[in-house]
Backbone as JSON, one array per atom type, in Angstrom:
{
  "sequence": "XXXXXXXXXXXXXXXXXXXXXXXXXXXXXXXXXXXXXXXXXXXXXXXXXXXXXXXXXXXXXXXXXXXXXXXXXXXXXXXXXXXXXXXXXXXXXXXXXXXXXXXXXXXXXX",
  "N": [[-54.01, -2.25, -3.69], [-52.96, -5.57, -3.13], [-52.85, -8.17, -5.57], [-54.96, -10.93, -5.26], [-54.42, -14.38, -5.07], [-55.93, -17.42, -6.03], [-55.01, -19.96, -5.27], [-52.09, -21.86, -4.32], [-51.11, -23.11, -6.61], [-51.83, -21.35, -8.64], [-50.22, -19.14, -8.04], [-47.7, -20.29, -8.37], [-47.83, -20.89, -11.1], [-47.99, -18.3, -12.12], [-45.44, -17.36, -11.46], [-43.89, -19.08, -13.09], [-44.83, -18.23, -15.63], [-43.99, -15.56, -15.64], [-41.22, -15.85, -15.59], [-40.85, -17.16, -18.06], [-41.93, -15.24, -19.86], [-40.11, -13.21, -19.64], [-37.9, -14.32, -20.68], [-35.96, -15.53, -19.03], [-33.4, -17.45, -17.67], [-33.61, -20.08, -15.34], [-31.36, -20.67, -13.8], [-29.87, -18.29, -13.92], [-31.66, -16.57, -12.68], [-31.8, -17.72, -10.15], [-29.19, -17.25, -9.18], [-29.28, -14.48, -9.01], [-31.27, -14.14, -7.07], [-30.1, -15.29, -4.85], [-28.84, -13.61, -2.65], [-26.79, -13.54, -0.69], [-24.98, -15.32, -1.66], [-24.7, -17.99, -0.84], [-25.57, -20.28, -2.07], [-28.13, -21.0, -1.57], [-31.58, -20.06, -1.38], [-33.23, -18.03, 0.77], [-36.33, -17.65, 2.67], [-36.81, -14.92, 2.96], [-35.21, -13.84, 0.89], [-36.55, -15.01, -1.24], [-39.14, -13.86, -1.06], [-38.48, -11.17, -1.61], [-37.54, -11.47, -4.21], [-39.85, -12.26, -5.65], [-41.39, -9.93, -5.44], [-39.7, -8.17, -6.82], [-39.99, -9.26, -9.34], [-42.47, -8.41, -9.9], [-44.57, -9.83, -8.94], [-47.19, -10.02, -6.9], [-48.47, -11.06, -3.82], [-50.27, -12.47, -1.07], [-48.67, -12.76, 2.09], [-48.84, -15.34, 3.34], [-49.4, -16.89, 1.11], [-47.08, -16.73, -0.42], [-45.3, -17.87, 1.38], [-46.37, -20.46, 1.59], [-45.99, -21.32, -1.07], [-43.19, -21.19, -1.18], [-42.6, -23.18, 0.74], [-43.56, -25.4, -0.65], [-41.67, -25.57, -2.62], [-39.52, -26.33, -1.24], [-38.92, -29.19, -0.53], [-37.45, -30.74, 1.28], [-37.64, -29.43, 3.61], [-35.74, -27.7, 4.68], [-35.72, -25.0, 5.05], [-34.64, -23.36, 3.23], [-34.16, -22.84, -0.3], [-32.52, -24.72, -2.7], [-30.76, -24.65, -5.87], [-31.53, -26.9, -7.45], [-33.93, -27.7, -6.23], [-35.53, -25.46, -6.8], [-35.54, -25.48, -9.64], [-36.67, -28.0, -10.16], [-39.11, -27.69, -8.83], [-40.4, -25.77, -10.34], [-41.15, -27.01, -12.61], [-43.69, -27.77, -14.92], [-46.74, -29.01, -13.72], [-45.82, -30.02, -11.33], [-46.8, -29.44, -8.35], [-47.8, -28.81, -5.06], [-50.84, -28.46, -3.89], [-52.43, -26.3, -1.66], [-55.09, -25.47, 0.54], [-56.43, -22.15, 0.63], [-54.69, -20.24, 2.97], [-54.12, -22.45, 4.43], [-52.01, -24.51, 5.86], [-49.2, -24.17, 5.28], [-46.17, -23.02, 6.9], [-46.52, -20.37, 7.24], [-49.22, -19.9, 7.25], [-52.41, -18.35, 7.63], [-52.98, -15.9, 6.79], [-51.8, -13.26, 7.04], [-51.01, -10.24, 5.84], [-49.21, -8.68, 3.06], [-46.71, -9.94, 0.9], [-43.52, -8.63, 1.11]],
  "CA": [[-54.24, -3.52, -3.02], [-52.27, -6.68, -3.79], [-53.67, -9.15, -6.27], [-55.14, -12.15, -4.49], [-54.37, -15.6, -5.86], [-56.86, -18.42, -5.55], [-54.29, -21.03, -4.59], [-50.64, -21.94, -4.53], [-50.86, -23.48, -8.0], [-51.93, -20.12, -9.43], [-49.02, -18.35, -7.77], [-46.58, -20.97, -9.01], [-48.0, -20.69, -12.54], [-47.64, -16.91, -12.39], [-43.98, -17.3, -11.42], [-43.41, -19.73, -14.32], [-45.15, -17.37, -16.76], [-43.13, -14.37, -15.57], [-39.88, -16.28, -16.01], [-40.91, -17.4, -19.51], [-42.19, -13.99, -20.58], [-38.9, -12.4, -19.6], [-36.82, -15.14, -21.24], [-34.94, -15.64, -18.0], [-33.02, -18.81, -17.29], [-33.77, -20.3, -13.9], [-30.03, -20.59, -13.18], [-29.52, -16.86, -13.76], [-32.58, -16.03, -11.69], [-31.38, -18.24, -8.85], [-27.99, -16.51, -8.77], [-29.7, -13.13, -8.64], [-32.04, -14.22, -5.83], [-29.21, -15.72, -3.76], [-28.13, -12.36, -2.34], [-25.57, -13.73, 0.1], [-24.08, -16.2, -2.38], [-24.46, -19.25, -0.14], [-26.11, -21.4, -2.83], [-29.48, -21.25, -1.06], [-32.45, -18.9, -1.34], [-34.03, -18.03, 2.0], [-37.69, -17.13, 2.49], [-36.72, -13.48, 2.78], [-34.71, -13.61, -0.47], [-37.62, -15.43, -2.15], [-40.18, -12.81, -1.05], [-37.93, -10.01, -2.33], [-37.44, -11.82, -5.62], [-41.18, -12.2, -6.25], [-41.75, -8.51, -5.55], [-38.89, -7.61, -7.9], [-40.56, -9.74, -10.6], [-43.8, -7.83, -10.06], [-45.57, -10.79, -8.48], [-47.7, -9.62, -5.59], [-49.29, -12.08, -3.2], [-50.33, -12.43, 0.39], [-47.49, -13.38, 2.72], [-49.05, -16.77, 3.53], [-49.33, -17.56, -0.18], [-45.66, -16.81, -0.77], [-44.67, -18.85, 2.28], [-46.83, -21.79, 1.19], [-45.28, -21.66, -2.3], [-41.81, -21.46, -0.79], [-42.57, -24.49, 1.39], [-43.74, -26.45, -1.66], [-40.43, -25.64, -3.38], [-38.51, -26.78, -0.28], [-39.46, -30.47, -0.09], [-36.71, -31.33, 2.39], [-37.97, -28.66, 4.8], [-34.52, -27.11, 5.24], [-35.9, -23.57, 5.29], [-34.07, -22.63, 2.1], [-34.32, -23.53, -1.57], [-31.32, -24.77, -3.51], [-31.07, -24.53, -7.3], [-32.25, -28.08, -7.95], [-35.3, -27.63, -5.72], [-36.24, -24.43, -7.57], [-35.71, -25.97, -11.0], [-37.63, -29.1, -10.12], [-40.4, -27.17, -8.38], [-41.04, -24.93, -11.35], [-41.59, -27.83, -13.74], [-45.14, -27.8, -15.06], [-47.39, -30.19, -13.19], [-45.35, -30.39, -10.0], [-47.17, -28.48, -7.32], [-48.6, -29.33, -3.96], [-51.86, -27.43, -3.7], [-52.98, -26.16, -0.32], [-56.25, -24.59, 0.65], [-56.01, -20.81, 1.03], [-54.43, -20.05, 4.39], [-54.14, -23.68, 5.18], [-51.08, -25.6, 5.87], [-47.79, -23.82, 5.34], [-45.74, -22.47, 8.16], [-46.98, -18.99, 7.34], [-50.65, -19.79, 7.01], [-53.14, -17.53, 8.56], [-53.44, -14.76, 6.04], [-51.4, -11.94, 7.51], [-50.2, -9.26, 5.13], [-48.7, -8.85, 1.71], [-45.28, -10.23, 0.85], [-42.64, -7.54, 0.67]],
  "C": [[-53.57, -4.64, -3.81], [-53.27, -7.61, -4.46], [-53.75, -10.41, -5.44], [-55.12, -13.34, -5.43], [-55.27, -16.63, -5.21], [-56.14, -19.5, -4.77], [-52.82, -20.99, -4.95], [-50.3, -22.27, -5.97], [-50.91, -22.26, -8.9], [-50.7, -19.25, -9.25], [-47.81, -18.97, -8.44], [-46.65, -20.79, -10.53], [-47.62, -19.27, -12.92], [-46.13, -16.72, -12.4], [-43.39, -17.91, -12.67], [-43.63, -18.83, -15.52], [-44.25, -16.14, -16.79], [-41.72, -14.71, -16.02], [-39.85, -16.48, -17.52], [-41.05, -16.11, -20.31], [-40.95, -13.11, -20.65], [-37.68, -13.14, -20.13], [-35.63, -15.24, -20.28], [-34.66, -17.11, -17.74], [-33.13, -18.94, -15.78], [-32.43, -20.19, -13.19], [-29.62, -19.14, -12.94], [-30.38, -16.22, -12.69], [-32.15, -16.46, -10.29], [-30.17, -17.46, -8.33], [-28.34, -15.1, -8.31], [-30.43, -13.14, -7.29], [-31.16, -14.53, -4.63], [-28.29, -14.56, -3.39], [-26.83, -12.57, -1.59], [-24.6, -14.74, -0.5], [-23.81, -17.54, -1.73], [-25.02, -20.48, -0.87], [-27.51, -21.8, -2.41], [-30.28, -19.95, -1.12], [-33.33, -19.03, -0.1], [-35.44, -17.52, 1.7], [-37.65, -15.63, 2.24], [-36.23, -13.14, 1.37], [-35.79, -13.95, -1.49], [-38.72, -14.37, -2.22], [-39.72, -11.59, -1.83], [-37.9, -10.26, -3.83], [-38.8, -11.75, -6.3], [-41.64, -10.76, -6.43], [-40.99, -7.87, -6.7], [-39.4, -8.06, -9.27], [-41.95, -9.17, -10.86], [-44.91, -8.78, -9.65], [-45.95, -10.43, -7.06], [-48.62, -10.71, -5.06], [-49.32, -11.86, -1.71], [-49.13, -13.19, 0.95], [-47.68, -14.89, 2.87], [-48.97, -17.52, 2.21], [-47.88, -17.76, -0.61], [-44.97, -17.86, 0.11], [-45.11, -20.27, 1.94], [-46.14, -22.24, -0.11], [-43.83, -22.0, -2.0], [-41.7, -22.86, -0.18], [-42.74, -25.62, 0.39], [-42.5, -26.62, -2.52], [-39.26, -26.14, -2.52], [-38.94, -28.13, 0.31], [-38.71, -31.1, 1.09], [-36.92, -30.55, 3.69], [-36.79, -27.97, 5.45], [-34.67, -25.63, 5.57], [-35.23, -22.71, 4.23], [-34.23, -23.49, 0.85], [-32.97, -23.54, -2.27], [-31.73, -24.75, -4.99], [-31.9, -25.7, -7.81], [-33.7, -28.09, -7.47], [-36.12, -26.61, -6.5], [-36.54, -24.93, -8.98], [-36.78, -27.05, -11.05], [-39.04, -28.59, -9.77], [-41.13, -26.34, -9.41], [-41.42, -25.7, -12.6], [-43.11, -27.86, -13.75], [-45.67, -29.12, -14.5], [-46.91, -30.61, -11.82], [-45.69, -29.28, -9.02], [-48.02, -29.19, -6.27], [-49.59, -28.22, -3.6], [-52.4, -27.47, -2.28], [-54.21, -25.28, -0.38], [-55.76, -23.22, 1.07], [-55.87, -20.7, 2.54], [-54.23, -21.34, 5.15], [-52.96, -24.58, 5.0], [-49.62, -25.22, 5.93], [-47.43, -23.2, 6.66], [-46.2, -21.04, 8.35], [-48.46, -18.84, 7.16], [-51.32, -18.94, 8.06], [-53.52, -16.22, 7.96], [-52.96, -13.4, 6.48], [-50.5, -11.18, 6.58], [-49.73, -9.66, 3.76], [-47.2, -9.1, 1.77], [-44.52, -9.02, 0.34], [-41.23, -7.87, 1.01]]
}
């Protein structure tokens, strides 16, 4: 069973910790996540990246985190949005299942 996170802030913190623990630069990680090389990370690429990092979460949690990292609402994350969004203290906390485009609690991110 997938690990349940209390809120988006916890999931974002887990992502930050995983990056730090693996001594990975965000720029290198972004390039790896951007599978099609278009300079943007889609929701699908983001979900795959979290799974590859060993971060398991409910689909709605991943989508809410993605949405918080995509402040312009373009549907993709560019490098600057990812870098800025992973800075400590910058997170928009949502109630579980409440608010992102994927809210509703259906399934684990894969």
